CSV table of C-alpha atoms and ligand atoms in Angstrom, one decimal:
chain,number,residue,atom,x,y,z
A,139,UNK,CA,17.1,7.4,-1.1
A,140,UNK,CA,14.0,5.1,-1.1
A,141,UNK,CA,12.1,4.0,2.0
A,142,UNK,CA,9.7,1.1,2.0
A,143,UNK,CA,7.3,-0.5,4.5
A,144,UNK,CA,7.4,-4.3,4.3
A,145,UNK,CA,4.1,-5.3,5.7
A,146,UNK,CA,3.7,-8.6,7.5
A,147,UNK,CA,1.0,-11.2,6.8
A,148,UNK,CA,-1.4,-13.4,8.7
A,149,UNK,CA,-3.2,-16.5,7.6
A,150,UNK,CA,-7.0,-16.5,7.8
A,151,UNK,CA,-6.7,-20.2,6.8
A,152,UNK,CA,-3.9,-22.6,6.3
A,153,UNK,CA,-4.4,-26.1,4.8
A,154,UNK,CA,-2.0,-28.7,3.5
A,155,UNK,CA,-3.4,-30.8,0.7
A,156,UNK,CA,-0.4,-33.2,0.2
A,157,UNK,CA,3.2,-33.4,-0.7
A,158,UNK,CA,4.8,-33.1,-4.1
A,159,UNK,CA,7.4,-35.6,-5.4
A,160,UNK,CA,10.1,-33.0,-4.6
A,161,UNK,CA,9.1,-32.9,-1.0
A,162,UNK,CA,7.4,-29.4,-1.0
A,163,UNK,CA,4.0,-29.2,0.6
A,164,UNK,CA,0.9,-28.4,-1.5
A,165,UNK,CA,-0.7,-25.5,0.3
A,166,UNK,CA,-4.1,-23.9,0.2
A,167,UNK,CA,-4.2,-20.6,2.2
A,168,UNK,CA,-6.1,-17.4,2.6
A,169,UNK,CA,-3.3,-14.8,3.3
A,170,UNK,CA,-3.8,-11.2,4.3
A,171,UNK,CA,-1.4,-8.2,4.5
A,172,UNK,CA,-1.5,-6.4,7.9
A,173,UNK,CA,-0.3,-2.9,9.0
A,174,UNK,CA,2.6,-4.2,11.2
A,175,UNK,CA,5.7,-3.6,9.0
A,176,UNK,CA,9.5,-3.6,8.9
A,177,UNK,CA,11.2,-0.6,7.3
A,178,UNK,CA,13.8,-0.8,4.5
A,179,UNK,CA,15.9,2.1,3.3
A,180,UNK,CA,17.8,1.8,0.0
A,181,UNK,CA,20.5,4.1,-1.4
A,182,UNK,CA,22.8,3.8,-4.4
A,183,UNK,CA,26.2,2.5,-3.6
A,184,UNK,CA,29.0,0.6,-5.3
A,185,UNK,CA,28.7,-2.3,-3.0
A,186,UNK,CA,25.7,-4.4,-1.8
A,187,UNK,CA,25.5,-4.0,2.0
A,188,UNK,CA,22.9,-4.5,4.7
A,189,UNK,CA,22.9,-2.7,8.1
A,190,UNK,CA,20.7,-3.2,11.1
A,191,UNK,CA,18.8,0.0,11.7
A,192,UNK,CA,17.6,-1.2,15.1
A,193,UNK,CA,14.8,-3.3,16.4
A,194,UNK,CA,11.6,-1.3,16.6
A,195,UNK,CA,9.4,-3.3,18.8
A,196,UNK,CA,7.2,-0.5,20.0
A,197,UNK,CA,7.1,-0.2,23.7
A,198,UNK,CA,3.6,1.3,23.8
A,199,UNK,CA,2.0,-1.8,22.4
A,200,UNK,CA,4.4,-4.6,23.0
A,201,UNK,CA,7.6,-5.4,24.8
A,202,UNK,CA,9.2,-7.7,22.3
A,203,UNK,CA,11.2,-9.3,25.0
A,204,UNK,CA,12.7,-12.7,24.7
A,205,UNK,CA,10.6,-14.1,21.9
A,206,UNK,CA,12.4,-12.9,18.8
A,207,UNK,CA,14.7,-15.3,17.0
A,208,UNK,CA,18.0,-13.7,16.0
A,209,UNK,CA,18.0,-12.1,12.5
A,210,UNK,CA,21.3,-12.5,10.6
A,211,UNK,CA,22.6,-9.3,9.0
A,212,UNK,CA,24.7,-11.0,6.4
A,213,UNK,CA,24.4,-13.0,3.2
A,214,UNK,CA,21.8,-15.2,5.0
A,215,UNK,CA,19.3,-12.3,5.4
A,216,UNK,CA,16.5,-12.7,3.0
A,217,UNK,CA,17.0,-9.0,1.9
A,218,UNK,CA,20.4,-9.9,0.7
A,219,UNK,CA,19.2,-13.1,-0.9
A,220,UNK,CA,16.5,-11.1,-2.7
A,221,UNK,CA,19.0,-8.5,-3.9
A,222,UNK,CA,21.3,-11.3,-5.3
A,223,UNK,CA,18.3,-13.0,-7.0
A,224,UNK,CA,17.4,-9.7,-8.7
A,225,UNK,CA,21.0,-9.0,-9.8
A,226,UNK,CA,21.1,-12.5,-11.3
A,227,UNK,CA,17.7,-12.1,-13.1
A,228,UNK,CA,18.8,-8.7,-14.5
A,229,UNK,CA,22.4,-9.8,-15.2
A,230,UNK,CA,23.8,-6.8,-13.4
A,231,UNK,CA,26.3,-6.2,-10.5
A,232,UNK,CA,24.9,-3.0,-9.1
A,233,UNK,CA,25.2,-2.3,-5.4
A,234,UNK,CA,23.0,-0.6,-2.8
A,235,UNK,CA,23.3,0.5,0.8
A,236,UNK,CA,20.4,-1.2,2.5
A,237,UNK,CA,19.2,-0.6,6.1
A,238,UNK,CA,16.5,-2.7,7.8
A,239,UNK,CA,14.6,-1.9,10.9
A,240,UNK,CA,12.7,-4.9,12.3
A,241,UNK,CA,9.2,-4.5,13.8
A,242,UNK,CA,7.8,-7.9,12.8
A,243,UNK,CA,8.7,-10.6,15.3
A,244,UNK,CA,10.7,-13.4,13.8
A,245,UNK,CA,9.9,-17.1,13.8
A,246,UNK,CA,6.4,-15.8,14.1
A,247,UNK,CA,4.5,-17.1,11.1
A,248,UNK,CA,4.0,-13.5,10.0
A,249,UNK,CA,6.4,-13.8,7.0
A,250,UNK,CA,8.8,-11.1,8.4
A,251,UNK,CA,11.8,-12.2,6.4
A,252,UNK,CA,9.8,-12.8,3.3
A,253,UNK,CA,8.2,-9.4,3.6
A,254,UNK,CA,11.7,-7.8,3.7
A,255,UNK,CA,12.7,-9.8,0.6
A,256,UNK,CA,9.6,-8.6,-1.2
A,257,UNK,CA,10.4,-5.0,-0.2
A,258,UNK,CA,14.0,-5.4,-1.4
A,259,UNK,CA,12.7,-6.8,-4.8
A,260,UNK,CA,10.2,-3.9,-5.3
A,261,UNK,CA,12.6,-1.2,-4.0
A,262,UNK,CA,15.7,-2.3,-5.9
A,263,UNK,CA,13.7,-2.8,-9.1
A,264,UNK,CA,13.1,0.9,-8.9
A,265,UNK,CA,16.5,2.0,-7.5
A,266,UNK,CA,18.3,0.1,-10.3
A,267,UNK,CA,15.8,1.2,-13.0
A,268,UNK,CA,15.0,-2.4,-13.8
A,269,UNK,CA,11.9,-3.2,-15.9
A,270,UNK,CA,10.4,-6.1,-14.0
A,271,UNK,CA,6.6,-6.3,-13.6
A,272,UNK,CA,5.0,-7.4,-10.4
A,273,UNK,CA,4.4,-10.9,-11.9
A,274,UNK,CA,8.1,-11.1,-12.7
A,275,UNK,CA,9.1,-10.0,-9.3
A,276,UNK,CA,6.9,-12.7,-7.8
A,277,UNK,CA,8.6,-15.3,-9.9
A,278,UNK,CA,12.1,-14.1,-8.8
A,279,UNK,CA,10.8,-14.0,-5.3
A,280,UNK,CA,9.8,-17.6,-5.4
A,281,UNK,CA,13.5,-18.5,-5.7
A,282,UNK,CA,14.0,-16.8,-2.4
A,283,UNK,CA,11.1,-18.3,-0.5
A,284,UNK,CA,7.6,-19.8,-1.0
A,285,UNK,CA,5.9,-16.9,0.9
A,286,UNK,CA,7.7,-14.1,-1.0
A,287,UNK,CA,5.4,-14.1,-4.1
A,288,UNK,CA,2.4,-13.3,-1.8
A,289,UNK,CA,4.3,-10.6,0.0
A,290,UNK,CA,5.2,-9.0,-3.3
A,291,UNK,CA,1.5,-9.1,-4.4
A,292,UNK,CA,0.0,-8.2,-1.0
A,293,UNK,CA,-3.6,-7.5,0.0
A,294,UNK,CA,-5.9,-10.5,0.3
A,295,UNK,CA,-5.1,-13.6,-1.7
A,296,UNK,CA,-5.8,-17.3,-2.0
A,297,UNK,CA,-2.4,-19.0,-2.2
A,298,UNK,CA,-2.1,-22.5,-3.7
A,299,UNK,CA,0.7,-24.6,-5.0
A,300,UNK,CA,3.7,-24.1,-2.7
A,301,UNK,CA,2.3,-20.6,-2.1
A,302,UNK,CA,3.1,-19.2,-5.6
A,303,UNK,CA,-0.3,-19.7,-7.3
A,304,UNK,CA,-2.0,-16.5,-6.2
A,305,UNK,CA,-5.6,-15.4,-6.8
A,306,UNK,CA,-6.1,-11.8,-5.6
A,307,UNK,CA,-9.4,-11.3,-3.8
A,308,UNK,CA,-11.4,-8.1,-3.3
A,309,UNK,CA,-10.3,-6.7,0.0
A,310,UNK,CA,-12.7,-7.4,2.9
A,311,UNK,CA,-13.7,-4.6,5.3
A,312,UNK,CA,-10.9,-3.7,7.7
A,313,UNK,CA,-10.5,-6.2,10.5
A,314,UNK,CA,-8.7,-5.5,13.8
A,315,UNK,CA,-6.3,-8.0,15.3
A,316,UNK,CA,-4.5,-8.5,18.6
A,317,UNK,CA,-1.2,-10.2,17.9
A,318,UNK,CA,0.6,-12.1,20.6
A,319,UNK,CA,3.8,-14.2,20.6
A,320,UNK,CA,3.5,-15.8,24.1
A,321,UNK,CA,6.6,-18.0,23.7
A,322,UNK,CA,9.8,-18.4,21.7
A,323,UNK,CA,9.8,-18.3,17.9
A,324,UNK,CA,9.1,-21.6,16.0
A,325,UNK,CA,11.1,-22.9,13.1
A,326,UNK,CA,8.9,-23.4,10.0
A,327,UNK,CA,10.9,-26.4,8.9
A,328,UNK,CA,10.5,-28.1,12.3
A,329,UNK,CA,6.8,-27.6,12.4
A,330,UNK,CA,6.3,-28.9,8.8
A,331,UNK,CA,8.3,-32.0,9.6
A,332,UNK,CA,6.2,-32.6,12.8
A,333,UNK,CA,3.1,-32.2,10.6
A,334,UNK,CA,4.4,-34.9,8.3
A,335,UNK,CA,4.6,-37.3,11.3
A,336,UNK,CA,1.1,-36.5,12.6
A,337,UNK,CA,-1.9,-38.7,11.7
A,338,UNK,CA,-4.2,-36.6,9.5
A,339,UNK,CA,-7.3,-37.5,11.6
A,340,UNK,CA,-5.7,-35.6,14.5
A,341,UNK,CA,-5.7,-32.4,12.6
A,342,UNK,CA,-8.6,-30.0,12.2
A,343,UNK,CA,-8.8,-28.4,8.8
A,344,UNK,CA,-10.3,-25.1,7.6
A,345,UNK,CA,-13.3,-24.6,5.3
A,346,UNK,CA,-11.4,-22.5,2.9
A,347,UNK,CA,-14.1,-21.7,0.4
A,348,UNK,CA,-16.6,-20.7,3.1
A,349,UNK,CA,-13.9,-18.5,4.7
A,350,UNK,CA,-13.2,-16.9,1.3
A,351,UNK,CA,-16.9,-16.2,0.7
A,352,UNK,CA,-17.2,-14.8,4.2
A,353,UNK,CA,-14.2,-12.5,3.6
A,354,UNK,CA,-15.7,-11.2,0.3
A,355,UNK,CA,-19.0,-10.3,2.1
A,356,UNK,CA,-17.3,-9.0,5.2
A,357,UNK,CA,-19.2,-11.6,7.4
A,358,UNK,CA,-16.8,-11.8,10.3
A,359,UNK,CA,-19.0,-14.3,12.2
A,360,UNK,CA,-19.0,-16.7,9.2
A,361,UNK,CA,-15.3,-16.2,8.8
A,362,UNK,CA,-14.7,-17.0,12.5
A,363,UNK,CA,-16.7,-20.3,12.0
A,364,UNK,CA,-14.7,-21.5,9.0
A,365,UNK,CA,-11.1,-20.3,9.9
A,366,UNK,CA,-8.6,-22.9,10.9
A,367,UNK,CA,-4.8,-23.6,10.6
A,368,UNK,CA,-4.0,-27.2,10.1
A,369,UNK,CA,-0.5,-26.6,11.7
A,370,UNK,CA,-2.0,-25.2,14.9
A,371,UNK,CA,-2.2,-28.4,16.9
A,372,UNK,CA,1.3,-29.4,15.8
A,373,UNK,CA,2.7,-26.1,17.1
A,374,UNK,CA,0.6,-26.3,20.3
A,375,UNK,CA,2.1,-29.7,21.0
A,376,UNK,CA,5.6,-28.1,20.9
A,377,UNK,CA,4.5,-24.9,22.8
A,378,UNK,CA,1.5,-25.5,25.1
A,379,UNK,CA,1.6,-21.8,26.0
A,380,UNK,CA,0.0,-21.2,22.6
A,381,UNK,CA,-3.2,-22.9,23.6
A,382,UNK,CA,-3.5,-20.8,26.7
A,383,UNK,CA,-2.9,-17.7,24.6
A,384,UNK,CA,-5.7,-18.7,22.1
A,385,UNK,CA,-8.2,-19.3,24.9
A,386,UNK,CA,-7.2,-16.0,26.6
A,387,UNK,CA,-7.8,-14.0,23.4
A,388,UNK,CA,-11.2,-15.5,23.0
A,389,UNK,CA,-12.0,-14.8,26.7
A,390,UNK,CA,-11.0,-11.2,26.0
A,391,UNK,CA,-13.7,-11.0,23.3
A,392,UNK,CA,-12.1,-12.1,20.1
A,393,UNK,CA,-14.6,-13.4,17.5
A,394,UNK,CA,-12.0,-16.1,17.0
A,395,UNK,CA,-8.3,-16.7,17.9
A,396,UNK,CA,-5.9,-18.6,15.6
A,397,UNK,CA,-2.3,-19.2,15.0
A,398,UNK,CA,-0.8,-17.6,11.9
A,399,UNK,CA,1.5,-19.6,9.6
A,400,UNK,CA,3.6,-22.1,11.6
A,401,UNK,CA,3.5,-19.8,14.6
A,402,UNK,CA,4.5,-18.7,17.2
A,403,UNK,CA,2.2,-15.6,16.9
A,404,UNK,CA,-1.4,-16.1,17.6
A,405,UNK,CA,-4.0,-13.5,16.9
A,406,UNK,CA,-7.5,-12.6,18.0
A,407,UNK,CA,-10.0,-11.2,15.4
A,408,UNK,CA,-12.1,-8.1,16.4
A,409,UNK,CA,-14.4,-6.1,14.3
A,410,UNK,CA,-13.5,-2.7,15.8
A,411,UNK,CA,-10.3,-1.0,16.9
A,412,UNK,CA,-11.6,-0.1,20.4
A,413,UNK,CA,-12.4,-3.7,21.1
A,414,UNK,CA,-8.9,-4.8,20.0
A,415,UNK,CA,-7.3,-2.1,22.1
A,416,UNK,CA,-9.3,-3.1,25.2
A,417,UNK,CA,-8.3,-6.7,24.7
A,418,UNK,CA,-4.6,-5.7,24.4
A,419,UNK,CA,-4.9,-3.8,27.6
A,420,UNK,CA,-6.2,-7.0,29.1
A,421,UNK,CA,-2.9,-8.7,28.3
A,422,UNK,CA,-0.9,-6.1,30.3
A,423,UNK,CA,0.6,-8.6,32.7
A,424,UNK,CA,1.5,-11.1,30.0
A,425,UNK,CA,4.9,-11.7,28.5
A,426,UNK,CA,6.0,-11.6,24.8
A,427,UNK,CA,5.4,-9.4,21.8
A,428,UNK,CA,1.9,-8.0,21.8
A,429,UNK,CA,0.4,-5.4,19.5
A,430,UNK,CA,-2.8,-4.3,17.8
A,431,UNK,CA,-2.8,-4.2,14.0
A,432,UNK,CA,-5.3,-4.2,11.2
A,433,UNK,CA,-5.8,-5.7,7.8
A,434,UNK,CA,-4.5,-3.8,4.8
A,435,UNK,CA,-5.4,-3.9,1.1
A,436,UNK,CA,-1.8,-3.7,-0.1
A,437,UNK,CA,1.6,-5.2,1.0
A,438,UNK,CA,4.9,-3.3,0.3
A,439,UNK,CA,4.5,0.4,0.2
A,440,UNK,CA,6.9,3.3,-0.7
A,441,UNK,CA,6.9,6.1,1.9
A,442,UNK,CA,8.6,9.5,2.0
A,443,UNK,CA,12.1,8.8,3.6
A,444,UNK,CA,11.6,11.2,6.6
A,445,UNK,CA,8.3,9.8,7.9
B,559,LIG,P1,7.3,-17.6,7.6
B,559,LIG,O1,6.0,-17.2,8.1
B,559,LIG,O2,7.6,-17.0,6.2
B,559,LIG,O3,7.7,-19.0,7.8
B,559,LIG,P2,8.4,-16.6,10.0
B,559,LIG,O4,7.6,-15.4,10.3
B,559,LIG,O5,8.1,-17.8,10.8
B,559,LIG,O6,8.4,-16.8,8.5
B,559,LIG,P3,10.8,-15.1,9.8
B,559,LIG,O7,10.6,-13.9,10.6
B,559,LIG,O8,10.6,-14.8,8.3
B,559,LIG,O9,9.9,-16.3,10.2
B,559,LIG,O10,12.3,-15.6,10.1
B,559,LIG,C1,12.7,-16.9,10.1
B,559,LIG,C2,14.2,-17.0,10.2
B,559,LIG,O11,14.7,-16.5,9.0
B,559,LIG,C3,14.8,-16.2,11.3
B,559,LIG,O12,15.0,-16.9,12.5
B,559,LIG,C4,16.1,-15.7,10.7
B,559,LIG,O13,17.2,-16.6,11.0
B,559,LIG,C5,16.0,-15.8,9.2
B,559,LIG,N1,15.9,-14.5,8.4
B,559,LIG,C6,16.6,-14.2,7.4
B,559,LIG,N2,16.4,-13.0,7.0
B,559,LIG,C7,15.5,-12.4,7.8
B,559,LIG,C8,14.9,-11.2,7.9
B,559,LIG,N3,15.1,-10.2,7.0
B,559,LIG,N4,14.0,-11.0,8.9
B,559,LIG,C9,13.7,-12.0,9.8
B,559,LIG,N5,14.3,-13.2,9.8
B,559,LIG,C10,15.2,-13.4,8.8
C-alpha cells in the first residue's frame, strides 16, 4: 500500500493579465506549498474505486464547521479524474483501491481537489509502475485542472499561462501562516466571472516581481508590501465577512493578511510559529475552519502507511 500527503497551496500573489481567445484567463501567480495536507492511500485492485476515509479537520486547531463545500466521492472527484487521465495517457485499464481523507477545506482557494489529483498522479505512476516523469505528470495534470501542474511540482513557483508555465524558485525561509475560512466556500468559476464584470481600475494588483525578489531574500516586510490578490475585492463583495477576517488577522499581528486563490480562505503571515499560534488563540471565539500551517519546500510526499 502507498500513502501520500497531498499538500495544499497558498498564493503569495495572484494577478490576471488578460483572457485568451478560448476564454481561459492568463494568470501570473506566486504559489507556495504549505504543510496542511489531505491523505491518499492507494492499493492494487482490479477495479478503480475511491472511498471517503473521513474528514480530518483537526479539532485542536480548527472546528471545520459549516464552511466546507461537499466533496463528491464519485467520478467527479478530481482523484478519479486524475486516475482516468493517467490510464488514458498510459493506455492501460489497471485499477486501484483509493481512500482519501480530507483536511484541506474545499472551496477555499487552497487547491484541495487539485492537490489530491496531483497525489493520485504521482502515487498511481508508482503503483502501476508507469514511466512518467514529473514534467509528463504535470502535462497530464493540466487536463484535469489548471492548478494541478503546480501541485504536482510543489514548493515555490511562479505560475504563468493558465497556471501551467511554471518556474521553480529557490525556497524562501519558512513562513508561518494562520488560515481562516470565516464563511462558506466560494466557487472559483463564480469569482472569475464576477472578475470579468469588474472594471479593472477597481482592482488592486500585486507587484509580482518585487514579491518574488522578497521571497528569494526572505524579506518578509518587502513581501508584505508587494503581495496582493486581484480577486480579493471581488470575493469580498460576495462575502463581506472576508474583509473583517483580513483586518482581524492584521490586528492580531500578521505582517500582512490576504486571500488565497479565489477564496474563501484568508491567511495571516507571521515570521515565527509562536506568533502564529498566539494569533490563532486570539480567534478562539470565531467560527469557521482555522489552523496554523507553514510553508514547505515540496508538495506531494510519500509517507510510511502507518504514520
Ligand atoms: P482551487 O483553489 O483549485 O480553485 P478550491 O480550493 O477553491 O480550489 P477545491 O477544494 O479544490 O476548491 O474544491 C472545489 C470543488 O471541487 C468542491 O466543491 C468539490 O465539488 C469538487 N471536488 C472534486 N474533487 C475534489 C476533491 N478531491 N477535494 C475537494 N473538492 C473536490
